[in-house]
mmCIF file of C-alpha atoms in Angstrom:
data_model
loop_
_atom_site.group_PDB
_atom_site.id
_atom_site.type_symbol
_atom_site.label_atom_id
_atom_site.label_comp_id
_atom_site.label_asym_id
_atom_site.label_seq_id
_atom_site.Cartn_x
_atom_site.Cartn_y
_atom_site.Cartn_z
ATOM 1 C CA UNK O 18 36.423 -11.200 11.009
ATOM 2 C CA UNK O 19 38.321 -14.078 12.602
ATOM 3 C CA UNK O 20 35.645 -14.459 15.283
ATOM 4 C CA UNK O 21 32.945 -15.122 12.689
ATOM 5 C CA UNK O 22 31.769 -18.698 12.079
ATOM 6 C CA UNK O 23 33.024 -20.151 8.767
ATOM 7 C CA UNK O 24 30.719 -20.801 5.856
ATOM 8 C CA UNK O 25 29.159 -24.276 6.097
ATOM 9 C CA UNK O 26 26.930 -25.983 3.529
ATOM 10 C CA UNK O 27 25.913 -29.355 2.138
ATOM 11 C CA UNK O 28 25.529 -30.565 -1.432
ATOM 12 C CA UNK O 29 21.917 -31.499 -0.658
ATOM 13 C CA UNK O 30 19.641 -31.405 2.364
ATOM 14 C CA UNK O 31 17.700 -34.600 1.868
ATOM 15 C CA UNK O 32 19.289 -36.628 4.694
ATOM 16 C CA UNK O 33 18.134 -35.405 8.091
ATOM 17 C CA UNK O 34 20.871 -37.330 9.918
ATOM 18 C CA UNK O 35 23.552 -35.656 7.827
ATOM 19 C CA UNK O 36 22.037 -32.262 8.657
ATOM 20 C CA UNK O 37 22.067 -33.073 12.378
ATOM 21 C CA UNK O 38 25.726 -34.082 12.294
ATOM 22 C CA UNK O 39 26.859 -31.114 10.163
ATOM 23 C CA UNK O 40 25.174 -28.251 12.032
ATOM 24 C CA UNK O 41 25.450 -28.171 15.816
ATOM 25 C CA UNK O 42 22.312 -26.005 16.413
ATOM 26 C CA UNK O 43 20.280 -28.583 14.447
ATOM 27 C CA UNK O 44 21.544 -31.676 16.274
ATOM 28 C CA UNK O 45 18.174 -32.317 17.996
ATOM 29 C CA UNK O 46 15.655 -31.245 15.362
ATOM 30 C CA UNK O 47 12.434 -33.184 14.798
ATOM 31 C CA UNK O 48 12.994 -35.652 17.639
ATOM 32 C CA UNK O 49 10.504 -36.791 20.269
ATOM 33 C CA UNK O 50 11.114 -34.018 22.760
ATOM 34 C CA UNK O 51 9.623 -34.143 26.214
ATOM 35 C CA UNK O 52 8.504 -30.824 27.645
ATOM 36 C CA UNK O 53 8.272 -30.471 31.404
ATOM 37 C CA UNK O 54 6.507 -27.715 33.304
ATOM 38 C CA UNK O 55 5.245 -25.882 30.238
ATOM 39 C CA UNK O 56 2.998 -23.865 32.561
ATOM 40 C CA UNK O 57 6.087 -21.989 33.764
ATOM 41 C CA UNK O 58 7.673 -21.464 30.327
ATOM 42 C CA UNK O 59 7.485 -18.391 28.136
ATOM 43 C CA UNK O 60 6.598 -18.300 24.450
ATOM 44 C CA UNK O 61 7.164 -15.683 21.750
ATOM 45 C CA UNK O 62 6.159 -15.229 18.116
ATOM 46 C CA UNK O 63 9.054 -14.284 15.802
ATOM 47 C CA UNK O 64 8.035 -12.779 12.438
ATOM 48 C CA UNK O 65 10.796 -12.122 9.925
ATOM 49 C CA UNK O 66 10.754 -10.292 6.615
ATOM 50 C CA UNK O 67 12.355 -13.138 4.674
ATOM 51 C CA UNK O 68 13.882 -16.580 4.798
ATOM 52 C CA UNK O 69 17.536 -15.467 4.556
ATOM 53 C CA UNK O 70 18.024 -14.552 8.197
ATOM 54 C CA UNK O 71 16.131 -17.625 9.418
ATOM 55 C CA UNK O 72 18.337 -19.789 7.195
ATOM 56 C CA UNK O 73 21.494 -18.361 8.827
ATOM 57 C CA UNK O 74 19.974 -18.610 12.289
ATOM 58 C CA UNK O 75 19.356 -22.313 11.696
ATOM 59 C CA UNK O 76 22.892 -22.990 10.468
ATOM 60 C CA UNK O 77 24.843 -21.010 13.079
ATOM 61 C CA UNK O 78 22.465 -20.861 16.052
ATOM 62 C CA UNK O 79 22.286 -17.051 16.429
ATOM 63 C CA UNK O 80 19.391 -14.644 16.525
ATOM 64 C CA UNK O 81 18.922 -10.906 17.018
ATOM 65 C CA UNK O 82 16.364 -8.214 16.326
ATOM 66 C CA UNK O 83 15.803 -4.537 17.055
ATOM 67 C CA UNK O 84 16.960 -3.087 20.365
ATOM 68 C CA UNK O 85 13.549 -3.031 22.054
ATOM 69 C CA UNK O 86 12.717 -6.586 21.025
ATOM 70 C CA UNK O 87 16.115 -7.805 22.136
ATOM 71 C CA UNK O 88 15.519 -6.208 25.504
ATOM 72 C CA UNK O 89 12.146 -7.971 25.787
ATOM 73 C CA UNK O 90 13.670 -11.375 25.053
ATOM 74 C CA UNK O 91 16.630 -10.673 27.330
ATOM 75 C CA UNK O 92 14.376 -9.846 30.293
ATOM 76 C CA UNK O 93 12.282 -12.937 29.614
ATOM 77 C CA UNK O 94 15.379 -15.143 29.678
ATOM 78 C CA UNK O 95 16.836 -13.572 32.844
ATOM 79 C CA UNK O 96 13.552 -13.743 34.780
ATOM 80 C CA UNK O 97 12.534 -17.158 33.515
ATOM 81 C CA UNK O 98 11.518 -20.051 35.725
ATOM 82 C CA UNK O 99 11.704 -22.528 32.862
ATOM 83 C CA UNK O 100 12.669 -22.347 29.186
ATOM 84 C CA UNK O 101 11.871 -19.609 26.661
ATOM 85 C CA UNK O 102 10.591 -20.867 23.294
ATOM 86 C CA UNK O 103 10.386 -19.054 19.944
ATOM 87 C CA UNK O 104 7.970 -19.849 17.090
ATOM 88 C CA UNK O 105 9.323 -18.639 13.741
ATOM 89 C CA UNK O 106 7.319 -17.557 10.712
ATOM 90 C CA UNK O 107 8.192 -15.540 7.615
ATOM 91 C CA UNK O 108 5.934 -12.840 6.206
ATOM 92 C CA UNK O 109 3.773 -14.132 3.316
ATOM 93 C CA UNK O 110 4.847 -17.726 3.953
ATOM 94 C CA UNK O 111 1.417 -18.863 5.269
ATOM 95 C CA UNK O 112 3.095 -21.277 7.685
ATOM 96 C CA UNK O 113 5.264 -21.596 10.772
ATOM 97 C CA UNK O 114 8.717 -22.808 9.806
ATOM 98 C CA UNK O 115 10.266 -23.834 13.117
ATOM 99 C CA UNK O 116 10.454 -23.842 16.885
ATOM 100 C CA UNK O 117 13.614 -22.960 18.837
ATOM 101 C CA UNK O 118 14.722 -22.495 22.441
ATOM 102 C CA UNK O 119 16.757 -19.620 23.851
ATOM 103 C CA UNK O 120 19.948 -20.959 25.418
ATOM 104 C CA UNK O 121 21.658 -17.714 26.482
ATOM 105 C CA UNK O 122 20.993 -14.137 27.462
ATOM 106 C CA UNK O 123 21.672 -11.330 25.037
ATOM 107 C CA UNK O 124 25.359 -10.845 24.256
ATOM 108 C CA UNK O 125 26.038 -7.223 23.175
ATOM 109 C CA UNK O 126 29.726 -7.916 22.513
ATOM 110 C CA UNK O 127 29.419 -10.525 19.772
ATOM 111 C CA UNK O 128 28.021 -9.495 16.371
ATOM 112 C CA UNK O 129 27.226 -11.738 13.454
ATOM 113 C CA UNK O 130 28.281 -9.799 10.360
ATOM 114 C CA UNK O 131 26.493 -11.729 7.627
ATOM 115 C CA UNK O 132 22.818 -10.991 8.113
ATOM 116 C CA UNK O 133 20.976 -10.098 4.929
ATOM 117 C CA UNK O 134 21.187 -6.321 5.459
ATOM 118 C CA UNK O 135 24.554 -5.043 6.561
ATOM 119 C CA UNK O 136 25.118 -2.852 9.610
ATOM 120 C CA UNK O 137 21.562 -3.094 10.887
ATOM 121 C CA UNK O 138 21.481 -5.831 13.573
ATOM 122 C CA UNK O 139 24.020 -6.182 16.358
ATOM 123 C CA UNK O 140 24.474 -8.466 19.339
ATOM 124 C CA UNK O 141 23.252 -12.067 19.447
ATOM 125 C CA UNK O 142 21.240 -14.654 21.351
ATOM 126 C CA UNK O 143 22.232 -18.305 21.209
ATOM 127 C CA UNK O 144 19.377 -20.615 20.186
ATOM 128 C CA UNK O 145 18.840 -24.344 19.803
ATOM 129 C CA UNK O 146 16.393 -25.658 17.233
ATOM 130 C CA UNK O 147 13.819 -28.269 18.225
ATOM 131 C CA UNK O 148 11.566 -28.530 15.161
ATOM 132 C CA UNK O 149 12.056 -27.445 11.564
ATOM 133 C CA UNK O 150 8.981 -28.165 9.463
ATOM 134 C CA UNK O 151 6.355 -26.136 7.664
ATOM 135 C CA UNK O 152 3.037 -26.194 9.491
ATOM 136 C CA UNK O 153 0.162 -24.435 7.776
ATOM 137 C CA UNK O 154 -1.664 -21.578 9.462
ATOM 138 C CA UNK O 155 -4.861 -23.623 9.224
ATOM 139 C CA UNK O 156 -3.631 -25.748 12.114
ATOM 140 C CA UNK O 157 -3.495 -22.627 14.303
ATOM 141 C CA UNK O 158 -6.767 -20.937 13.282
ATOM 142 C CA UNK O 159 -8.523 -21.658 16.569
ATOM 143 C CA UNK O 160 -5.723 -20.228 18.712
ATOM 144 C CA UNK O 161 -6.685 -16.612 19.400
ATOM 145 C CA UNK O 162 -5.094 -13.964 21.555
ATOM 146 C CA UNK O 163 -5.869 -10.399 22.547
ATOM 147 C CA UNK O 164 -3.319 -7.887 21.326
ATOM 148 C CA UNK O 165 -3.161 -4.245 22.344
ATOM 149 C CA UNK O 166 -0.812 -1.776 20.732
ATOM 150 C CA UNK O 167 0.043 1.673 22.006
ATOM 151 C CA UNK O 168 -2.626 4.164 20.986
ATOM 152 C CA UNK O 169 -5.075 1.525 19.736
ATOM 153 C CA UNK O 170 -7.861 -0.632 21.116
ATOM 154 C CA UNK O 171 -7.614 -4.282 22.030
ATOM 155 C CA UNK O 172 -8.126 -6.683 19.135
ATOM 156 C CA UNK O 173 -8.501 -10.448 19.011
ATOM 157 C CA UNK O 174 -6.129 -12.021 16.499
ATOM 158 C CA UNK O 175 -4.948 -15.444 15.504
ATOM 159 C CA UNK O 176 -1.452 -16.257 16.658
ATOM 160 C CA UNK O 177 -0.086 -16.069 13.105
ATOM 161 C CA UNK O 178 -1.303 -12.459 12.811
ATOM 162 C CA UNK O 179 0.480 -11.202 15.912
ATOM 163 C CA UNK O 180 3.344 -8.771 15.472
ATOM 164 C CA UNK O 181 6.987 -9.721 15.886
ATOM 165 C CA UNK O 182 8.200 -10.616 19.380
ATOM 166 C CA UNK O 183 4.713 -10.843 20.889
ATOM 167 C CA UNK O 184 4.609 -12.934 24.056
ATOM 168 C CA UNK O 185 1.957 -15.616 23.960
ATOM 169 C CA UNK O 186 -0.252 -16.577 26.834
ATOM 170 C CA UNK O 187 0.745 -19.799 28.537
ATOM 171 C CA UNK O 188 -2.359 -21.573 27.253
ATOM 172 C CA UNK O 189 -1.684 -20.596 23.623
ATOM 173 C CA UNK O 190 2.006 -21.436 23.966
ATOM 174 C CA UNK O 191 1.190 -24.945 25.173
ATOM 175 C CA UNK O 192 -1.261 -25.469 22.298
ATOM 176 C CA UNK O 193 1.310 -24.439 19.707
ATOM 177 C CA UNK O 194 3.973 -26.627 21.293
ATOM 178 C CA UNK O 195 1.692 -29.668 21.106
ATOM 179 C CA UNK O 196 0.914 -28.963 17.448
ATOM 180 C CA UNK O 197 4.651 -28.882 16.628
ATOM 181 C CA UNK O 198 5.107 -32.042 18.675
ATOM 182 C CA UNK O 199 2.308 -34.065 17.086
ATOM 183 C CA UNK O 200 1.920 -32.818 13.516
ATOM 184 C CA UNK O 201 4.046 -34.175 10.685
ATOM 185 C CA UNK O 202 5.016 -32.370 7.487
ATOM 186 C CA UNK O 203 7.127 -33.310 4.480
ATOM 187 C CA UNK O 204 7.918 -29.683 3.673
ATOM 188 C CA UNK O 205 10.464 -27.496 5.384
ATOM 189 C CA UNK O 206 12.837 -24.618 4.766
ATOM 190 C CA UNK O 207 15.550 -27.150 3.878
ATOM 191 C CA UNK O 208 14.083 -27.209 0.357
ATOM 192 C CA UNK O 209 15.347 -23.640 -0.107
ATOM 193 C CA UNK O 210 18.746 -24.100 1.542
ATOM 194 C CA UNK O 211 20.772 -24.572 -1.674
ATOM 195 C CA UNK O 212 19.616 -21.256 -3.074
ATOM 196 C CA UNK O 213 19.954 -19.517 0.291
ATOM 197 C CA UNK O 214 23.490 -20.866 0.626
ATOM 198 C CA UNK O 215 24.428 -19.157 -2.640
ATOM 199 C CA UNK O 216 23.069 -15.828 -1.433
ATOM 200 C CA UNK O 217 24.929 -16.164 1.853
ATOM 201 C CA UNK O 218 28.165 -16.997 0.050
ATOM 202 C CA UNK O 219 27.805 -13.913 -2.171
ATOM 203 C CA UNK O 220 27.251 -11.703 0.878
ATOM 204 C CA UNK O 221 30.327 -13.109 2.552
ATOM 205 C CA UNK O 222 32.423 -12.463 -0.560
ATOM 206 C CA UNK O 223 31.248 -8.852 -0.731
ATOM 207 C CA UNK O 224 31.946 -8.089 2.935
ATOM 208 C CA UNK O 225 35.151 -10.056 3.509
ATOM 209 C CA UNK O 226 38.245 -7.868 3.188
ATOM 210 C CA UNK O 227 35.999 -4.916 2.421
ATOM 211 C CA UNK O 228 37.632 -1.954 4.166
ATOM 212 C CA UNK O 229 34.591 0.272 3.857
ATOM 213 C CA UNK O 230 32.347 -2.350 5.447
ATOM 214 C CA UNK O 231 34.804 -3.158 8.227
ATOM 215 C CA UNK O 232 35.265 0.486 9.134
ATOM 216 C CA UNK O 233 31.543 1.165 9.278
ATOM 217 C CA UNK O 234 30.838 -2.043 11.158
ATOM 218 C CA UNK O 235 33.409 -1.279 13.850
ATOM 219 C CA UNK O 236 32.070 2.245 14.261
ATOM 220 C CA UNK O 237 28.450 1.181 14.684
ATOM 221 C CA UNK O 238 29.210 -1.860 16.826
ATOM 222 C CA UNK O 239 31.308 0.185 19.257
ATOM 223 C CA UNK O 240 28.437 2.637 19.745
ATOM 224 C CA UNK O 241 25.941 -0.216 20.043
ATOM 225 C CA UNK O 242 27.869 -1.833 22.883
ATOM 226 C CA UNK O 243 27.468 1.287 25.013
ATOM 227 C CA UNK O 244 23.664 1.442 24.577
ATOM 228 C CA UNK O 245 22.568 -2.037 23.403
ATOM 229 C CA UNK O 246 18.860 -1.675 24.222
ATOM 230 C CA UNK O 247 18.321 1.816 22.824
ATOM 231 C CA UNK O 248 20.595 1.885 19.785
ATOM 232 C CA UNK O 249 19.311 2.617 16.284
ATOM 233 C CA UNK O 250 21.624 2.837 13.297
ATOM 234 C CA UNK O 251 19.272 5.270 11.541
ATOM 235 C CA UNK O 252 19.088 7.678 14.490
ATOM 236 C CA UNK O 253 22.864 7.477 14.934
ATOM 237 C CA UNK O 254 23.409 8.497 11.291
ATOM 238 C CA UNK O 255 21.044 11.443 11.692
ATOM 239 C CA UNK O 256 22.882 12.708 14.754
ATOM 240 C CA UNK O 257 26.230 12.178 13.103
ATOM 241 C CA UNK O 258 25.214 14.344 10.128
ATOM 242 C CA UNK O 259 23.878 17.082 12.438
ATOM 243 C CA UNK O 260 20.351 16.682 11.153
ATOM 244 C CA UNK O 261 18.494 18.483 13.906
ATOM 245 C CA UNK O 262 14.753 17.944 14.197
ATOM 246 C CA UNK O 263 12.586 20.763 12.900
ATOM 247 C CA UNK O 264 8.965 20.724 14.074
ATOM 248 C CA UNK O 265 9.081 16.985 14.650
ATOM 249 C CA UNK O 266 10.950 16.125 11.447
ATOM 250 C CA UNK O 267 14.637 15.746 10.681
ATOM 251 C CA UNK O 268 16.399 17.937 8.189
ATOM 252 C CA UNK O 269 17.922 16.064 5.245
ATOM 253 C CA UNK O 270 21.678 16.248 4.610
ATOM 254 C CA UNK O 271 23.468 18.501 2.142
ATOM 255 C CA UNK O 272 20.967 21.338 2.420
ATOM 256 C CA UNK O 273 18.107 19.477 0.739
ATOM 257 C CA UNK O 274 14.574 20.450 1.629
ATOM 258 C CA UNK O 275 11.485 18.333 2.169
ATOM 259 C CA UNK O 276 8.054 19.562 1.146
ATOM 260 C CA UNK O 277 6.909 19.819 4.770
ATOM 261 C CA UNK O 278 9.732 22.122 5.850
ATOM 262 C CA UNK O 279 9.475 25.869 6.216
ATOM 263 C CA UNK O 280 12.512 26.807 4.024
ATOM 264 C CA UNK O 281 10.293 26.116 1.022
ATOM 265 C CA UNK O 282 8.816 29.541 1.745
ATOM 266 C CA UNK O 283 11.805 31.137 0.015
ATOM 267 C CA UNK O 284 10.425 29.884 -3.301
ATOM 268 C CA UNK O 285 7.016 31.454 -2.681
ATOM 269 C CA UNK O 286 7.327 35.065 -1.561
ATOM 270 C CA UNK O 287 3.624 35.962 -1.725
ATOM 271 C CA UNK O 288 2.082 37.260 1.455
ATOM 272 C CA UNK O 289 0.114 34.698 3.487
ATOM 273 C CA UNK O 290 -3.584 35.325 4.028
ATOM 274 C CA UNK O 291 -5.777 33.940 6.800
ATOM 275 C CA UNK O 292 -5.190 30.837 8.894
ATOM 276 C CA UNK O 293 -2.278 28.854 7.456
ATOM 277 C CA UNK O 294 -0.578 25.501 7.998
ATOM 278 C CA UNK O 295 2.987 26.611 8.557
ATOM 279 C CA UNK O 296 4.532 23.206 7.758
ATOM 280 C CA UNK O 297 3.379 23.035 4.120
ATOM 281 C CA UNK O 298 4.422 24.981 1.016
ATOM 282 C CA UNK O 299 2.654 28.252 0.473
ATOM 283 C CA UNK O 300 0.752 27.165 -2.635
ATOM 284 C CA UNK O 301 -0.915 24.490 -0.470
ATOM 285 C CA UNK O 302 -1.633 26.980 2.296
ATOM 286 C CA UNK O 303 -4.175 29.076 0.379
ATOM 287 C CA UNK O 304 -7.654 28.624 1.838
ATOM 288 C CA UNK O 305 -9.308 29.007 -1.570
ATOM 289 C CA UNK O 306 -8.235 26.547 -4.252
ATOM 290 C CA UNK O 307 -7.794 27.559 -7.891
ATOM 291 C CA UNK O 308 -11.235 26.401 -8.964
ATOM 292 C CA UNK O 309 -12.868 27.480 -5.697
ATOM 293 C CA UNK O 310 -11.615 31.025 -6.068
ATOM 294 C CA UNK O 311 -14.594 33.374 -6.130
ATOM 295 C CA UNK O 312 -12.950 35.754 -8.594
ATOM 296 C CA UNK O 313 -12.216 32.894 -10.998
ATOM 297 C CA UNK O 314 -15.758 31.448 -10.869
ATOM 298 C CA UNK O 315 -17.386 34.851 -11.559
ATOM 299 C CA UNK O 316 -15.053 36.122 -14.279
ATOM 300 C CA UNK O 317 -13.938 33.011 -16.126
ATOM 301 C CA UNK O 318 -16.084 33.970 -19.194
ATOM 302 C CA UNK O 319 -16.395 37.722 -18.753
ATOM 303 C CA UNK O 320 -12.825 38.401 -19.847
ATOM 304 C CA UNK O 321 -13.003 35.997 -22.768
ATOM 305 C CA UNK O 322 -13.521 37.319 -26.326
ATOM 306 C CA UNK O 323 -15.710 34.367 -27.286
ATOM 307 C CA UNK O 324 -18.835 33.457 -25.387
ATOM 308 C CA UNK O 325 -19.941 29.839 -25.679
ATOM 309 C CA UNK O 326 -23.694 29.456 -24.918
ATOM 310 C CA UNK O 327 -24.658 26.798 -22.458
ATOM 311 C CA UNK O 328 -27.236 24.063 -22.917
ATOM 312 C CA UNK O 329 -30.144 26.038 -21.483
ATOM 313 C CA UNK O 330 -29.620 28.891 -23.934
ATOM 314 C CA UNK O 331 -29.624 26.456 -26.877
ATOM 315 C CA UNK O 332 -32.943 24.935 -25.721
ATOM 316 C CA UNK O 333 -34.572 28.364 -25.363
ATOM 317 C CA UNK O 334 -33.382 29.306 -28.847
ATOM 318 C CA UNK O 335 -34.846 26.175 -30.454
ATOM 319 C CA UNK O 336 -38.223 26.704 -28.710
ATOM 320 C CA UNK O 337 -38.301 30.307 -29.934
ATOM 321 C CA UNK O 338 -37.635 29.226 -33.531
ATOM 322 C CA UNK O 339 -40.348 26.554 -33.433
ATOM 323 C CA UNK O 340 -42.896 29.099 -32.258
ATOM 324 C CA UNK O 341 -41.955 31.473 -35.085
ATOM 325 C CA UNK O 342 -42.252 28.700 -37.666
ATOM 326 C CA UNK O 343 -45.732 27.621 -36.534
ATOM 327 C CA UNK O 344 -47.189 31.175 -36.699
ATOM 328 C CA UNK O 345 -47.598 31.493 -40.575
ATOM 329 C CA UNK O 346 -49.527 28.217 -40.755
ATOM 330 C CA UNK O 347 -51.997 29.290 -38.057
ATOM 331 C CA UNK O 348 -52.464 32.766 -39.610
ATOM 332 C CA UNK O 349 -53.154 31.318 -43.086
ATOM 333 C CA UNK O 350 -55.751 28.903 -41.676
ATOM 334 C CA UNK O 351 -57.639 31.784 -40.056
ATOM 335 C CA UNK O 352 -57.531 33.833 -43.263
ATOM 336 C CA UNK O 353 -58.735 30.925 -45.529
ATOM 337 C CA UNK O 354 -61.512 29.046 -43.662
ATOM 338 C CA UNK O 355 -62.742 27.573 -46.996
ATOM 339 C CA UNK O 356 -59.702 25.328 -47.150
ATOM 340 C CA UNK O 357 -61.094 23.203 -44.279
ATOM 341 C CA UNK O 358 -64.428 22.719 -46.076
ATOM 342 C CA UNK O 359 -62.610 21.856 -49.281
ATOM 343 C CA UNK O 360 -60.733 19.086 -47.574
ATOM 344 C CA UNK O 361 -63.984 17.673 -46.135
ATOM 345 C CA UNK O 362 -65.661 17.602 -49.638
ATOM 346 C CA UNK O 363 -62.837 15.541 -51.207
ATOM 347 C CA UNK O 364 -63.084 11.773 -51.732
ATOM 348 C CA UNK O 365 -61.344 9.273 -49.450
ATOM 349 C CA UNK O 366 -58.517 8.701 -51.947
ATOM 350 C CA UNK O 367 -57.857 12.394 -52.230
ATOM 351 C CA UNK O 368 -57.990 12.757 -48.435
ATOM 352 C CA UNK O 369 -55.556 9.868 -48.058
ATOM 353 C CA UNK O 370 -53.170 11.545 -50.487
ATOM 354 C CA UNK O 371 -53.436 14.837 -48.663
ATOM 355 C CA UNK O 372 -52.880 13.275 -45.257
ATOM 356 C CA UNK O 373 -49.966 11.276 -46.630
ATOM 357 C CA UNK O 374 -48.354 14.437 -48.011
ATOM 358 C CA UNK O 375 -48.838 16.195 -44.723
ATOM 359 C CA UNK O 376 -47.346 13.258 -42.818
ATOM 360 C CA UNK O 377 -44.347 13.229 -45.125
ATOM 361 C CA UNK O 378 -43.820 16.944 -44.509
ATOM 362 C CA UNK O 379 -44.278 16.412 -40.784
ATOM 363 C CA UNK O 380 -41.770 13.591 -40.500
ATOM 364 C CA UNK O 381 -39.304 15.516 -42.630
ATOM 365 C CA UNK O 382 -39.749 18.502 -40.342
ATOM 366 C CA UNK O 383 -39.175 16.359 -37.230
ATOM 367 C CA UNK O 384 -36.031 14.743 -38.640
ATOM 368 C CA UNK O 385 -34.499 18.094 -39.474
ATOM 369 C CA UNK O 386 -35.461 19.309 -36.043
ATOM 370 C CA UNK O 387 -33.719 16.420 -34.286
ATOM 371 C CA UNK O 388 -30.520 16.852 -36.225
ATOM 372 C CA UNK O 389 -27.936 19.329 -34.986
ATOM 373 C CA UNK O 390 -27.909 22.115 -37.591
ATOM 374 C CA UNK O 391 -25.400 24.921 -37.185
ATOM 375 C CA UNK O 392 -26.923 27.036 -40.029
ATOM 376 C CA UNK O 393 -30.023 28.729 -38.621
ATOM 377 C CA UNK O 394 -31.099 30.177 -41.966
ATOM 378 C CA UNK O 395 -31.156 26.838 -43.703
ATOM 379 C CA UNK O 396 -33.152 25.380 -40.833
ATOM 380 C CA UNK O 397 -35.830 28.105 -41.138
ATOM 381 C CA UNK O 398 -36.161 27.663 -44.901
ATOM 382 C CA UNK O 399 -36.834 23.961 -44.564
ATOM 383 C CA UNK O 400 -39.406 24.511 -41.845
ATOM 384 C CA UNK O 401 -41.358 27.160 -43.833
ATOM 385 C CA UNK O 402 -42.434 24.680 -46.513
ATOM 386 C CA UNK O 403 -46.095 23.840 -45.881
ATOM 387 C CA UNK O 404 -48.498 21.361 -47.526
ATOM 388 C CA UNK O 405 -51.791 22.933 -48.677
ATOM 389 C CA UNK O 406 -54.358 21.445 -51.039
ATOM 390 C CA UNK O 407 -55.504 23.693 -53.894
ATOM 391 C CA UNK O 408 -59.103 23.580 -55.133
ATOM 392 C CA UNK O 409 -59.707 22.278 -58.634
#
């Protein structure tokens, strides 16, 4: 690790002149830069997952990304007519944090070992920082660009919504450069540098003189140098462990099995029926689900000892009981027609008393009817009580 830059930090980052003198990549930040021939320059959006890697890129002047994105930046630098500029933003930050210029092509032989995640990024670009200040996305709302991804339609997005390493149009690049040149901001990533320095120092302590890390780093870096623009640490580990692809997926190590792999069939020995999806477990392959099974829907109550009546049967039963209860009253009225005349010959007070008694019986009958009564016999006995007026 002798070729690695030493750890550098300040007690505080309030003095901009002290920052410029301490860190060589930041020697020209936030000055009145003059840009010539911007029409022939190239511009890229750089989106990072966190502030840690941007913090180290600012201090040491290095940058790298995945192999395909490195190749895109490398070709842009080699074929450039003028400078190549990078606009940095962190995911969920709601602002652009800085603007830098590429000063070298991609170097596949030099590897910075202290990025946030170990053994993931290799090779480096050299960059020089021009502006470090937080500029809100609101300043860039009106700058739109068409983006087309593989397998999708063209969409119009704001520049802060573009994916990592997207090349901007010349017009949009000039607009963003002028915003960085003219807008002022009191906030910047320097406010987080003290905490980020501690995290960097801890990472250095963990990886320095760590034999396991050094061995793995040398192995991956040596392979990367042979194929710098097509290397992937994840794919290399899969090939190393002999994880051959099976139907588009890789087998896991140590004989483990994923749910989409065919070896799961050994756990389910039932015979397959009908058209099946061969890449899923057998209990997912059945065309008829458990509750959609025709045999289950027809026989779910037939084999049960206890039959629970449904709501329609309960309603029919209550209607049948009400009809039976009303029959004795109608028969008795037809057999005793004098009872109607007797009611008509009574005085108003007596009629009021009779009607009141009948209403009381009626309301009592309705209340018992509305209540849920499990004892059918008790219900019938209450309903049989009738109110008749006897002659004096």
